[in-house]
Each structure stands twice: as C-alpha cells, then as structure tokens.
mmCIF file of C-alpha atoms in Angstrom:
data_model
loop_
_atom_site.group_PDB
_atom_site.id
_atom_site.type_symbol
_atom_site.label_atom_id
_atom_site.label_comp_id
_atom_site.label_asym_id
_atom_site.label_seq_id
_atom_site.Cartn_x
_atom_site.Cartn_y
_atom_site.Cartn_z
ATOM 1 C CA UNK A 1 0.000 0.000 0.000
ATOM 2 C CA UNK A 2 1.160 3.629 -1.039
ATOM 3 C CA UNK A 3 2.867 5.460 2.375
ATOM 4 C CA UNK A 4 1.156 8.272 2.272
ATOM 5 C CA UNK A 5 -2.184 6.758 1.579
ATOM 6 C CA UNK A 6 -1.458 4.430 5.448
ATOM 7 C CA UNK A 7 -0.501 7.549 7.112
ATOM 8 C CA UNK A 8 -3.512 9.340 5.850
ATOM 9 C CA UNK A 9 -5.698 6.513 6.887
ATOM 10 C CA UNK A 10 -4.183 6.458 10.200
ATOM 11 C CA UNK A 11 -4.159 9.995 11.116
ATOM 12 C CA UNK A 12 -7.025 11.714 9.056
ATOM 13 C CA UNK A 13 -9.674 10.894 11.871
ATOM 14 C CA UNK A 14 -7.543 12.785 13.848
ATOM 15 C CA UNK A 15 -9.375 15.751 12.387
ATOM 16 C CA UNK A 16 -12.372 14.744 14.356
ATOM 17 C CA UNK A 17 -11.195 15.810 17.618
ATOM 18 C CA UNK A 18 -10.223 19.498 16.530
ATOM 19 C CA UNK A 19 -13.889 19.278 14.456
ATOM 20 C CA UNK A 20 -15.729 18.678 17.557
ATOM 21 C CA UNK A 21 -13.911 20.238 20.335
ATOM 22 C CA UNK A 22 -16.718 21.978 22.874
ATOM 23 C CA UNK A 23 -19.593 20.894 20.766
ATOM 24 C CA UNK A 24 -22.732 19.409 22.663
ATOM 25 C CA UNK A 25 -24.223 16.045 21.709
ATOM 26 C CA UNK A 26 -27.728 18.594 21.350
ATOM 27 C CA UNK A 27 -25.184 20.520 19.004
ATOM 28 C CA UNK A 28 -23.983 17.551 17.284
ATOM 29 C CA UNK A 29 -27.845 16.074 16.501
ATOM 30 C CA UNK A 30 -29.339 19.411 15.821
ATOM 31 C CA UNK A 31 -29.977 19.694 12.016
ATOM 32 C CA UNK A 32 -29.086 23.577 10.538
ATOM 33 C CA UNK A 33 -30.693 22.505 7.396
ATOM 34 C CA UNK A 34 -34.125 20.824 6.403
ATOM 35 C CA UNK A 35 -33.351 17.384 4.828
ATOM 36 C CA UNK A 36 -29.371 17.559 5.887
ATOM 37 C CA UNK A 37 -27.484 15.287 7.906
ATOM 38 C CA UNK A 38 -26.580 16.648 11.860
ATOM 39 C CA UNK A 39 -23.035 16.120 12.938
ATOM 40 C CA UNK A 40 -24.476 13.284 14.189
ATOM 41 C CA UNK A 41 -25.438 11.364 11.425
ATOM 42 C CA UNK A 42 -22.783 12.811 9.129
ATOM 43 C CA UNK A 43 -20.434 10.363 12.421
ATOM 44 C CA UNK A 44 -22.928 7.717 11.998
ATOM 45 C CA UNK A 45 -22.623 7.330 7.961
ATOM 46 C CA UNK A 46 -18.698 7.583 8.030
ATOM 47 C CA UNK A 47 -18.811 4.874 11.096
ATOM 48 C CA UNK A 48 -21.134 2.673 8.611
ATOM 49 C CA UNK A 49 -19.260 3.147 5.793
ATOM 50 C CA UNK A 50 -16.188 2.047 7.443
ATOM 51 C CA UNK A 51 -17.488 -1.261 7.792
ATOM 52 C CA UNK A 52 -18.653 -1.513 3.888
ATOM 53 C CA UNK A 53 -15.663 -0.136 2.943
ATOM 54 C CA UNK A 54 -14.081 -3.399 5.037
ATOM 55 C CA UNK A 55 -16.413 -5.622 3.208
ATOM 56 C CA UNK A 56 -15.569 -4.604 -0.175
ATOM 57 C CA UNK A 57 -12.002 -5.337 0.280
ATOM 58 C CA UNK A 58 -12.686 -8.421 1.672
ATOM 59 C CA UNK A 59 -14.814 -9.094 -1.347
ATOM 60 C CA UNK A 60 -12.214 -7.697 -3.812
ATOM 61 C CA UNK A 61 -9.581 -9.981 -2.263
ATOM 62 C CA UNK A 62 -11.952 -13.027 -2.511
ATOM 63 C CA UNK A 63 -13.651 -12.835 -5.259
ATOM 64 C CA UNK A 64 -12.397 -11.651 -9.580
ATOM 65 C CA UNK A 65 -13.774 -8.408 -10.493
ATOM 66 C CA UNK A 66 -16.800 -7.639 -8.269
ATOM 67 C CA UNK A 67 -19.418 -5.091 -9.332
ATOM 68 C CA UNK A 68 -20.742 -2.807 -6.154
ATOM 69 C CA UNK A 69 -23.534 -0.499 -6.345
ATOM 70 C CA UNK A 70 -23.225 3.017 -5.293
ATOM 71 C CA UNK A 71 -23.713 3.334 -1.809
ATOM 72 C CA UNK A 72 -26.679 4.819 -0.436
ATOM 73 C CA UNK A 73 -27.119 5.235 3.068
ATOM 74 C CA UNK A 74 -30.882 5.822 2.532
ATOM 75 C CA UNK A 75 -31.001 2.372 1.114
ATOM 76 C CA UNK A 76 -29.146 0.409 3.476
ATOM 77 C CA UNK A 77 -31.432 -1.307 5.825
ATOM 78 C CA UNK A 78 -28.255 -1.665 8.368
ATOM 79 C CA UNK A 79 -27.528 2.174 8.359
ATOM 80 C CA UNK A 80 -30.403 3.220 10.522
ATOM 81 C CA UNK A 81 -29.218 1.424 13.702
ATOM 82 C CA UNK A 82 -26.224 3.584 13.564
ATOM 83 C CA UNK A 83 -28.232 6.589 13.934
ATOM 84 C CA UNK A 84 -29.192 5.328 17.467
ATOM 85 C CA UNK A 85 -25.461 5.550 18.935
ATOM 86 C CA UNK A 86 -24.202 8.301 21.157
ATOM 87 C CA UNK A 87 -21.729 9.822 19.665
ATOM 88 C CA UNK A 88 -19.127 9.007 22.081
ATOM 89 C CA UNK A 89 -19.933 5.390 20.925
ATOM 90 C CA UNK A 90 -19.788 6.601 16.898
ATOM 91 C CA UNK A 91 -16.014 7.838 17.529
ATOM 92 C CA UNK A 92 -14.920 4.941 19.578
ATOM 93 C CA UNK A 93 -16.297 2.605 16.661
ATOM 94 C CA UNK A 94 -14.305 4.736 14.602
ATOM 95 C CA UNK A 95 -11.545 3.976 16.006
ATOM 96 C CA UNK A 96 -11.826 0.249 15.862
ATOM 97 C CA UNK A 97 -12.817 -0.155 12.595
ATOM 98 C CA UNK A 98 -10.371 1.993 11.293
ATOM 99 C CA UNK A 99 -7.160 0.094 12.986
ATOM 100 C CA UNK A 100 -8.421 -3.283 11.632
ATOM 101 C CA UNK A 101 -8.987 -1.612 8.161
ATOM 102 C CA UNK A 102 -5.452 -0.242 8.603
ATOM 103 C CA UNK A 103 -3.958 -3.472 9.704
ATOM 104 C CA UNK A 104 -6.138 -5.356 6.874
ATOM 105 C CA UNK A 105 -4.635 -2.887 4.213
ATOM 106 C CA UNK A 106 -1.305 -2.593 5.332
ATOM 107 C CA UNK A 107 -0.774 -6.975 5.550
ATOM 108 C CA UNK A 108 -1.802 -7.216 1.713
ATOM 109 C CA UNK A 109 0.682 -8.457 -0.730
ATOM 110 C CA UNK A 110 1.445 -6.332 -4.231
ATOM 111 C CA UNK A 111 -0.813 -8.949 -6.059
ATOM 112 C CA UNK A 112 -3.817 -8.262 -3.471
ATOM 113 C CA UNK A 113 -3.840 -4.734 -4.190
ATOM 114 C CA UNK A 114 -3.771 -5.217 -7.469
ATOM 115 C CA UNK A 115 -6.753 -7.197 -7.195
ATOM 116 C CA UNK A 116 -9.712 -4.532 -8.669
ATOM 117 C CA UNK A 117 -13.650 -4.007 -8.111
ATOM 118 C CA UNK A 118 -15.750 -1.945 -10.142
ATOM 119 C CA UNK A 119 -18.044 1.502 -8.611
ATOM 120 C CA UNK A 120 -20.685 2.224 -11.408
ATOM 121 C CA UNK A 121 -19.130 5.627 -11.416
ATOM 122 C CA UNK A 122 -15.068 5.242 -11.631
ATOM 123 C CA UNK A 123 -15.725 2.154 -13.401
ATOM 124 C CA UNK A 124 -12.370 -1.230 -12.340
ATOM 125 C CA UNK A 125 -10.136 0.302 -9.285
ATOM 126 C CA UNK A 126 -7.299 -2.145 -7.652
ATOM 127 C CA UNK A 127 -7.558 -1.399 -3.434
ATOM 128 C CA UNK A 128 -5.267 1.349 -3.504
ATOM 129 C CA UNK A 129 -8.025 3.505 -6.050
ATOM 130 C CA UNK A 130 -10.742 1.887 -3.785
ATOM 131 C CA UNK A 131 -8.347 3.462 -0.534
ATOM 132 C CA UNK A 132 -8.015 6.664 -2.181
ATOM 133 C CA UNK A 133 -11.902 6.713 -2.967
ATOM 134 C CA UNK A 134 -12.651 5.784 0.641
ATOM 135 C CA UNK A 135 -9.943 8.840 1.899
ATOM 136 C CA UNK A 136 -11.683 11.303 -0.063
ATOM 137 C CA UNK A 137 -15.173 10.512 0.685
ATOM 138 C CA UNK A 138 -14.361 10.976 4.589
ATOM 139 C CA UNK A 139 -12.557 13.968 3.889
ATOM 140 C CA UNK A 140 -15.752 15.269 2.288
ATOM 141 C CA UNK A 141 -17.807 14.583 5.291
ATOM 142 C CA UNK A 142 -15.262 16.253 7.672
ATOM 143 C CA UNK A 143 -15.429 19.303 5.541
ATOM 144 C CA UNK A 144 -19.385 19.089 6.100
ATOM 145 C CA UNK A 145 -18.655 18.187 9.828
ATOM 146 C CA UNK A 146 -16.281 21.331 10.070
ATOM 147 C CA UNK A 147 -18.983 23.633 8.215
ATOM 148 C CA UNK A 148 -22.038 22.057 10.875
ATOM 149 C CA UNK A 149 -19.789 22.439 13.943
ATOM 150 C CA UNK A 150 -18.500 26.541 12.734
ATOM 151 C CA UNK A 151 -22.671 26.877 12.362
ATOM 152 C CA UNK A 152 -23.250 25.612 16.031
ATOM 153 C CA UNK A 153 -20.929 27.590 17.583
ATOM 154 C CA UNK A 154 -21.679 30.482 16.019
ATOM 155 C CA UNK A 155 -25.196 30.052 15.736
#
C-alpha cells in the first residue's frame, strides 16, 4: 500500500477531535438545514461506511472483479441502527474499525492490491483507487462536519 495513503488513513480521523472540540451532543444532533445530515449522522454514515468499505475489500480480495452499487445510506437497511449511537460510541467505533482496516490494508501483498472491483461511477479500481476513494469521501464529510460544527458555535 502507497505510504502516504497508510498515514492518511491512520491519522485523518484525527481531524475529528479538533472538528468537535466543545460541541454538545444537542449541538452535534441538531440539524441547521431541512433534509441535511446533523453532525451526528454525518459520524454515523462515516462509522457505517467504514465497515462496507471493510467488506468490499474483503470481497475484492476473494472474489475476480466484483461489481458494487453506489452506496446509499438511505437504502441500506443496516444504516439506521447507527443513527441510534451516542456519539461518544460513533467515535470509539471509529476507532476500531479503522485500525483493523489499517492493519487489513497494510498486511496485503502487491498482487492483493492489485486485485480490482468496479463503482458504477469510476468504473475497475485495484484497493489502492478503492483506498483513495474511501480517503476522499471521509474527507468530504469532515469538511461538512467542520462547516455544521463553525454553524453551532456560532449560531
């Protein structure tokens, strides 16, 4: 696996505790806009997606060429328990789930990571394009998590 894409999987939830420093768990559920994810759930999404993201590397490594769906939160019948954990439970979770993905990732050989999966969008990506995806899809939802938390602070 590319260095810099471990260390950014190891230390880019590190963002989380600058993001939410002082915040309330009222300001973390409270929704600023109609129809838009809370801190909250914006946590509970990246905490689910964590584990798909696990799951499709598993299947990428077990299986030739898989074909995944866009993900949907909406349509993922195991997404809404999520939305019932504290979020002192959301950012322990995390945690675990992100040191076994970055133990998983980091034990794979050359040919492993080579091993692809195709997204309906970016079309056949080895692990380290599926990593990269992953990287930049949290890093979207921190930038939403840093806009929500500037909003509840500042009312």
């Amino acid at each position: 696996m590319n260095q810099s894409r471990l260390v950014r999987l190891q230390s880019q939830p590190d963002a989380l505790s600058d993001l939410l420093a002082g915040l309330s768990v009222a300001q973390w559920q409270r929704r600023v806009q109609p129809g838009k994810w809370s801190i909250a759930e914006q946590l509970a999404h990246l905490a689910r997606y964590q584990v798909v993201f696990r799951q499709r590397i598993d299947l990428i490594c077990q299986t030739d060429q898989p074909h995944f769906d866009r993900y949907m939160a909406d349509d993922d019948p195991d997404f809404a328990p999520w939305l019932t954990r504290l979020p002192d439970e959301l950012l322990t979770q995390l945690q675990q789930d992100r040191a076994e993905i970055n133990n998983k990732l980091a034990a794979l050989t050359g040919g492993q990571l080579r091993r692809t999966g195709t997204h309906p969008t970016f079309g056949a990506m080895d692990i380290e394009g599926w990593t990269e995806f992953f990287l930049l899809h949290e890093a979207h939802h921190f930038l939403s998590i840093m806009r929500l938390a500037a909003s509840a602070r500042h009312g």
